[in-house]
């Protein structure tokens, strides 16, 4: 583990494969310290996903894939069958860490399918590591295309609100929602950003503001409770967020509070966009069947180590909520922007790909 005091994350990756180890930025330490953690055991990767050392749908998808790459290196299997069975065990542990973001399941399934296509233990090990690394590289490329596709929706001098962190830190690099913000600036437009704090664990203030300030954006932080004020007072032109899962009807599952932001945007006639790769779409499930992760109460009864509620307080702490399609102006993907009616446009998007 290494530690630095200076922040220079342009060339840093949120999660990376290096010398047969998984290296991650420990996001629980940001913005105060930039700390890297290294793992050689897939169980450690599972803990890191569970404890938000790494978070954000695409980043946990790639982390799951790297977890399986560690599992093949850890396995002593002498036959393909035994290696696949060791991988299935690791897959289950990694899969059970967080239920809502479908990218985790997507990343794990992709690697399991690749593994099954190999003939020998040696071939499977090579294939799995190669594919997991490729998944990480592809993530950055995909985000750059999403960014370009979305940048046309934003105008010069726009102030854009975002919620949670759908940035470089939620992906391998560049980001989805923040990728669109980056690409909009790269296209020569002058923009400002308003980031919500995103209680309870403050991905907005700790991570979004950190990465946008680092890259020299004009970003203002607001408490979650100031979304209505900001919109009612004309401070916001557009909203963009990421997603953990989008079902075929266009219902979007994302960080808790997204639904409130979208409802408020509708009330004020402000366009509300979602940016996500195709790997975030769940074409099989219905919105009512999606599991919303419930997290521990201590995230709400305190901030960091400081208690902000009496001992014994009952807490309801859902990590995600669902935004219905009628509140969404467009969903930006690497294959283009889909618009209402979503059931039709999403179906077409997948038929074409
Ligand atoms: O609990 P988190 O921090 O993993 O939640 C992250 C989000 O809700 C993001 O908006 C989403 O994963 C999209 S990241 C590109």
Coordinates of C-alpha atoms and ligand atoms in Angstrom, one line a residue:
X1 CA 0.0 0.0 0.0
X2 CA 1.4 3.4 -0.8
X3 CA 0.2 6.8 0.2
X4 CA 0.6 10.3 -1.3
X5 CA -0.4 13.7 -0.3
X6 CA -0.5 15.3 -3.7
X7 CA -3.5 14.7 -6.0
X8 CA -2.8 14.2 -9.6
X9 CA -5.3 11.7 -11.0
X10 CA -5.2 12.4 -14.7
X11 CA -3.1 9.3 -15.4
X12 CA -4.5 7.3 -12.4
X13 CA -7.0 4.5 -12.8
X14 CA -9.7 3.8 -10.3
X15 CA -9.0 0.1 -10.6
X16 CA -6.1 -1.6 -12.5
X17 CA -4.4 -4.9 -13.0
X18 CA -0.6 -4.6 -12.3
X19 CA 1.9 -7.5 -11.8
X20 CA -0.9 -10.0 -11.2
X21 CA -2.4 -7.9 -8.5
X22 CA -5.5 -5.7 -8.4
X23 CA -4.6 -2.1 -7.5
X24 CA -7.4 0.4 -6.5
X25 CA -7.8 3.9 -5.2
X26 CA -9.3 3.6 -1.7
X27 CA -12.3 5.9 -2.2
X28 CA -13.2 5.8 1.4
X29 CA -10.1 7.9 2.1
X30 CA -10.9 10.6 -0.5
X31 CA -10.7 13.6 -0.6
X32 CA -8.2 13.8 2.3
X33 CA -5.7 11.1 1.2
X34 CA -5.0 9.4 -2.1
X35 CA -4.2 5.9 -1.0
X36 CA -3.8 2.9 -3.2
X37 CA -4.6 -0.6 -2.0
X38 CA -3.3 -3.8 -3.6
X39 CA -5.0 -7.2 -3.6
X40 CA -3.9 -10.7 -4.4
X41 CA -7.0 -12.5 -3.1
X42 CA -10.4 -12.2 -4.6
X43 CA -12.0 -12.2 -1.1
X44 CA -10.2 -8.9 -0.5
X45 CA -11.7 -7.5 -3.8
X46 CA -15.2 -8.7 -2.6
X47 CA -14.6 -6.8 0.7
X48 CA -13.5 -3.7 -1.2
X49 CA -16.7 -3.7 -3.2
X50 CA -18.8 -4.2 -0.1
X51 CA -17.1 -1.5 1.8
X52 CA -17.1 1.1 -1.0
X53 CA -13.3 1.2 -1.4
X54 CA -14.3 0.9 -5.0
X55 CA -17.9 1.9 -6.1
X56 CA -19.9 3.0 -9.1
X57 CA -21.5 0.5 -11.4
X58 CA -18.8 0.3 -14.2
X59 CA -15.9 0.2 -11.6
X60 CA -17.4 -2.6 -9.7
X61 CA -18.1 -4.5 -12.9
X62 CA -14.4 -4.4 -13.8
X63 CA -13.4 -5.1 -10.2
X64 CA -15.5 -8.2 -10.3
X65 CA -13.8 -9.3 -13.5
X66 CA -10.4 -8.7 -11.9
X67 CA -11.6 -10.6 -8.8
X68 CA -12.1 -13.6 -11.1
X69 CA -8.7 -13.1 -12.6
X70 CA -7.2 -13.3 -9.1
X71 CA -9.3 -16.4 -8.5
X72 CA -7.8 -18.2 -11.5
X73 CA -4.3 -17.4 -10.2
X74 CA -5.2 -18.5 -6.7
X75 CA -6.7 -21.8 -7.9
X76 CA -4.5 -25.0 -7.6
X77 CA -6.8 -26.8 -10.1
X78 CA -5.2 -29.3 -12.4
X79 CA -8.3 -29.7 -14.7
X80 CA -10.6 -27.3 -16.5
X81 CA -13.6 -28.6 -14.5
X82 CA -12.0 -27.9 -11.1
X83 CA -10.8 -24.5 -12.3
X84 CA -14.4 -23.6 -13.4
X85 CA -15.8 -24.8 -10.1
X86 CA -13.2 -22.7 -8.2
X87 CA -14.2 -19.7 -10.3
X88 CA -18.0 -20.4 -9.7
X89 CA -17.2 -20.2 -5.9
X90 CA -15.4 -16.9 -6.4
X91 CA -18.1 -15.6 -8.7
X92 CA -20.8 -16.2 -6.0
X93 CA -18.8 -14.4 -3.3
X94 CA -18.1 -11.4 -5.6
X95 CA -21.7 -11.3 -6.9
X96 CA -23.2 -11.2 -3.4
X97 CA -21.4 -8.0 -2.5
X98 CA -23.8 -5.5 -3.9
X99 CA -27.2 -6.3 -5.5
X100 CA -28.3 -3.2 -7.5
X101 CA -25.7 -2.4 -10.1
X102 CA -26.1 -4.9 -13.0
X103 CA -22.6 -4.1 -14.3
X104 CA -21.2 -6.4 -11.5
X105 CA -23.2 -9.4 -12.8
X106 CA -22.4 -8.4 -16.4
X107 CA -18.6 -8.3 -15.7
X108 CA -18.7 -11.6 -13.9
X109 CA -20.8 -13.4 -16.5
X110 CA -18.6 -12.2 -19.3
X111 CA -15.5 -13.6 -17.7
X112 CA -17.2 -16.9 -16.7
X113 CA -18.3 -17.4 -20.4
X114 CA -14.8 -16.6 -21.6
X115 CA -13.3 -19.1 -19.1
X116 CA -15.7 -21.8 -20.2
X117 CA -14.6 -21.4 -23.8
X118 CA -11.0 -22.3 -22.9
X119 CA -9.7 -25.9 -23.3
X120 CA -7.0 -26.2 -20.7
X121 CA -6.2 -24.7 -17.3
X122 CA -3.3 -22.7 -18.8
X123 CA -5.4 -21.3 -21.6
X124 CA -8.3 -20.4 -19.3
X125 CA -5.9 -18.5 -17.0
X126 CA -4.5 -16.5 -19.9
X127 CA -8.0 -15.8 -21.4
X128 CA -9.4 -14.6 -18.1
X129 CA -6.6 -12.2 -17.4
X130 CA -6.6 -10.9 -21.0
X131 CA -10.4 -10.3 -21.0
X132 CA -10.5 -8.6 -17.6
X133 CA -7.7 -6.2 -18.7
X134 CA -9.5 -5.6 -22.0
X135 CA -12.8 -4.9 -20.1
X136 CA -10.9 -2.2 -18.1
X137 CA -9.5 -0.6 -21.3
X138 CA -12.8 -0.8 -23.1
X139 CA -14.5 1.0 -20.2
X140 CA -12.5 4.2 -20.8
X141 CA -13.1 4.1 -24.6
X142 CA -16.8 3.5 -24.1
X143 CA -17.1 6.5 -21.7
X144 CA -15.3 8.8 -24.2
X145 CA -17.9 7.8 -26.8
X146 CA -20.8 8.4 -24.3
X147 CA -19.2 11.7 -23.5
X148 CA -19.1 12.8 -27.2
X149 CA -22.7 11.6 -27.8
X150 CA -24.0 13.5 -24.8
X151 CA -22.0 16.7 -25.4
X152 CA -24.3 17.9 -28.1
X153 CA -27.2 18.1 -25.6
X154 CA -25.4 20.8 -23.6
X155 CA -25.0 24.5 -24.5
X156 CA -22.4 27.1 -24.0
X157 CA -22.7 28.7 -20.6
X158 CA -24.9 25.9 -19.2
X159 CA -24.9 25.1 -15.5
X160 CA -25.2 21.4 -15.1
X161 CA -26.4 19.7 -11.9
X162 CA -25.1 16.2 -11.1
X163 CA -25.9 13.8 -8.2
X164 CA -23.6 11.2 -6.6
X165 CA -20.4 10.4 -8.5
X166 CA -20.6 9.0 -12.0
X167 CA -17.1 10.2 -12.9
X168 CA -13.7 8.8 -13.4
X169 CA -13.9 7.4 -9.9
X170 CA -17.0 5.4 -10.7
X171 CA -15.5 3.9 -13.8
X172 CA -12.0 2.9 -14.8
X173 CA -11.5 6.4 -16.1
X174 CA -13.3 9.5 -17.6
X175 CA -16.7 8.7 -16.3
X176 CA -20.3 8.5 -17.7
X177 CA -22.2 11.6 -16.5
X178 CA -19.0 13.4 -15.7
X179 CA -17.6 12.0 -19.0
X180 CA -20.4 14.0 -20.8
X181 CA -19.4 17.0 -18.8
X182 CA -15.7 16.5 -19.7
X183 CA -16.6 16.1 -23.4
X184 CA -18.8 19.1 -23.4
X185 CA -15.9 21.2 -22.2
X186 CA -13.6 19.5 -24.6
X187 CA -16.0 20.6 -27.4
X188 CA -15.2 24.2 -26.6
X189 CA -18.2 25.0 -24.5
X190 CA -18.0 27.0 -21.3
X191 CA -19.9 25.2 -18.5
X192 CA -20.4 25.2 -14.7
X193 CA -21.3 22.3 -12.5
X194 CA -23.4 22.1 -9.4
X195 CA -22.7 18.9 -7.4
X196 CA -25.1 17.6 -4.7
X197 CA -23.4 16.5 -1.5
X198 CA -25.1 13.0 -1.8
X199 CA -25.7 11.9 1.8
X200 CA -25.2 9.6 3.5
X201 CA -21.7 8.7 2.3
X202 CA -21.1 11.9 0.3
X203 CA -20.0 10.7 -3.1
X204 CA -20.8 14.2 -4.4
X205 CA -18.7 16.2 -2.1
X206 CA -15.9 13.7 -1.5
X207 CA -15.5 12.4 -5.0
X208 CA -17.3 14.5 -7.7
X209 CA -16.0 17.8 -6.3
X210 CA -12.6 16.2 -5.9
X211 CA -12.3 15.1 -9.4
X212 CA -13.9 18.2 -11.0
X213 CA -11.8 20.6 -9.0
X214 CA -8.7 18.6 -9.9
X215 CA -9.5 19.0 -13.6
X216 CA -10.1 22.7 -13.2
X217 CA -13.9 22.8 -13.5
X218 CA -16.0 25.6 -12.0
X219 CA -18.0 23.4 -9.5
X220 CA -20.2 24.5 -6.6
X221 CA -21.3 22.1 -3.9
X222 CA -24.8 22.2 -2.5
X223 CA -26.4 20.3 0.3
X224 CA -28.9 17.7 -1.0
X225 CA -31.7 19.8 0.5
X226 CA -30.8 22.8 -1.8
X227 CA -31.8 21.1 -5.0
X228 CA -35.3 22.7 -5.0
X229 CA -33.9 26.1 -4.1
X230 CA -31.3 25.9 -6.9
X231 CA -33.8 25.0 -9.5
X232 CA -36.5 27.4 -8.4
X233 CA -33.9 30.3 -8.5
X234 CA -32.7 29.6 -12.0
X235 CA -29.3 28.3 -11.1
X236 CA -29.6 25.0 -13.1
X237 CA -30.0 24.6 -16.8
X238 CA -29.7 20.8 -17.1
X239 CA -29.2 17.7 -15.0
X240 CA -27.1 14.7 -15.8
X241 CA -26.6 11.5 -13.6
X242 CA -25.3 8.0 -14.1
X243 CA -27.2 4.7 -13.5
X244 CA -26.7 1.4 -11.7
X245 CA -29.4 -0.4 -13.8
X246 CA -31.8 0.6 -16.5
X247 CA -34.6 -1.8 -17.3
X248 CA -36.3 -2.2 -20.7
X249 CA -39.1 0.2 -19.8
X250 CA -36.6 3.0 -19.2
X251 CA -36.9 2.9 -15.3
X252 CA -33.5 4.0 -14.0
X253 CA -32.0 2.8 -10.8
X254 CA -29.4 5.1 -9.4
X255 CA -28.0 6.6 -6.1
X256 CA -30.6 7.4 -3.5
X257 CA -31.9 10.9 -4.1
X258 CA -31.8 10.7 -7.9
X259 CA -35.6 10.4 -8.0
X260 CA -36.0 13.6 -5.9
X261 CA -33.7 15.5 -8.2
X262 CA -35.5 14.2 -11.3
X263 CA -39.0 15.1 -9.8
X264 CA -37.8 18.6 -9.0
X265 CA -36.3 19.0 -12.5
X266 CA -39.6 18.1 -14.0
X267 CA -41.4 20.6 -11.8
X268 CA -39.1 23.3 -13.1
X269 CA -39.0 22.2 -16.8
X270 CA -35.3 21.4 -16.6
X271 CA -34.0 18.6 -18.9
X272 CA -32.9 15.5 -16.9
X273 CA -30.4 13.2 -18.6
X274 CA -28.9 9.8 -17.7
X275 CA -25.6 8.6 -19.1
X276 CA -24.8 4.9 -19.1
X277 CA -23.1 2.2 -21.1
X278 CA -25.1 -0.7 -22.6
X279 CA -23.6 -2.9 -19.8
X280 CA -25.9 -1.0 -17.4
X281 CA -29.1 -2.2 -19.2
X282 CA -31.1 -5.1 -17.8
X283 CA -33.3 -6.3 -20.6
X284 CA -34.6 -9.3 -18.6
X285 CA -36.0 -7.9 -15.4
X286 CA -39.1 -5.8 -14.5
X287 CA -38.6 -2.6 -12.5
X288 CA -40.6 -4.1 -9.6
X289 CA -38.2 -7.0 -9.2
X290 CA -35.0 -5.0 -8.8
X291 CA -33.4 -5.3 -5.4
X292 CA -32.5 -2.0 -3.8
X293 CA -29.5 -2.4 -1.5
X294 CA -30.2 -1.4 2.1
X295 CA -27.0 -0.3 3.9
X296 CA -26.1 -0.1 7.5
X297 CA -27.7 2.6 9.7
X298 CA -24.4 4.0 11.0
X299 CA -23.9 5.6 7.5
X300 CA -26.9 7.8 8.5
X301 CA -26.4 8.3 12.2
X302 CA -23.0 9.8 11.7
X303 CA -20.7 11.5 9.3
X304 CA -17.3 9.8 9.3
X305 CA -16.6 9.0 12.9
X306 CA -18.8 11.8 14.3
X307 CA -22.2 10.8 15.6
X308 CA -25.1 13.0 14.4
X309 CA -28.0 11.1 15.9
X310 CA -28.8 9.6 19.3
X311 CA -27.8 6.0 20.1
X312 CA -30.5 3.5 19.2
X313 CA -32.0 5.6 16.4
X314 CA -34.0 3.5 13.9
X315 CA -32.7 4.1 10.4
X316 CA -34.0 3.4 6.8
X317 CA -31.0 3.6 4.5
X318 CA -31.7 2.5 0.9
X319 CA -28.6 3.1 -1.3
X320 CA -30.6 3.5 -4.5
X321 CA -34.0 4.6 -5.8
X322 CA -35.9 4.3 -9.1
X323 CA -36.6 7.2 -11.4
X324 CA -39.5 6.5 -13.8
X325 CA -39.1 7.1 -17.5
X326 CA -41.6 10.1 -17.7
X327 CA -39.0 12.2 -15.7
X328 CA -36.1 11.4 -18.1
X329 CA -35.4 13.6 -21.1
X330 CA -32.9 11.2 -22.7
X331 CA -30.5 8.3 -21.9
X332 CA -27.0 8.7 -23.4
X333 CA -25.2 5.5 -24.4
X334 CA -22.2 4.7 -26.5
X335 CA -24.6 3.8 -29.3
X336 CA -26.5 7.0 -29.2
X337 CA -29.1 8.9 -27.2
X338 CA -32.4 7.2 -26.6
X339 CA -35.5 9.2 -26.0
X340 CA -39.1 8.5 -25.1
X341 CA -41.0 6.3 -25.7
X342 CA -38.2 4.3 -24.0
X343 CA -39.7 0.8 -24.3
X344 CA -39.5 1.2 -28.1
X345 CA -36.2 3.1 -28.3
X346 CA -34.4 0.8 -26.0
X347 CA -35.6 -2.3 -27.8
X348 CA -34.4 -0.7 -31.1
X349 CA -31.0 0.1 -29.5
X350 CA -30.5 -3.5 -28.5
X351 CA -31.8 -4.9 -31.8
X352 CA -29.3 -2.8 -33.7
X353 CA -26.4 -4.0 -31.4
Ligands
LIG1 O1 -23.2 3.4 -4.0 P1 -22.3 3.9 -5.2 O2 -21.4 4.9 -4.9 O3 -21.7 2.7 -5.8 O4 -23.4 4.4 -6.2 C1 -23.0 4.9 -7.4 C2 -24.0 5.5 -8.3 O5 -25.2 5.5 -7.9 C3 -23.6 6.0 -9.6 O6 -24.4 7.1 -10.0 C4 -23.8 4.9 -10.6 O7 -23.1 3.7 -10.2 C5 -23.3 5.2 -12.0 S1 -21.5 5.3 -12.0 C6 -21.0 5.7 -13.5

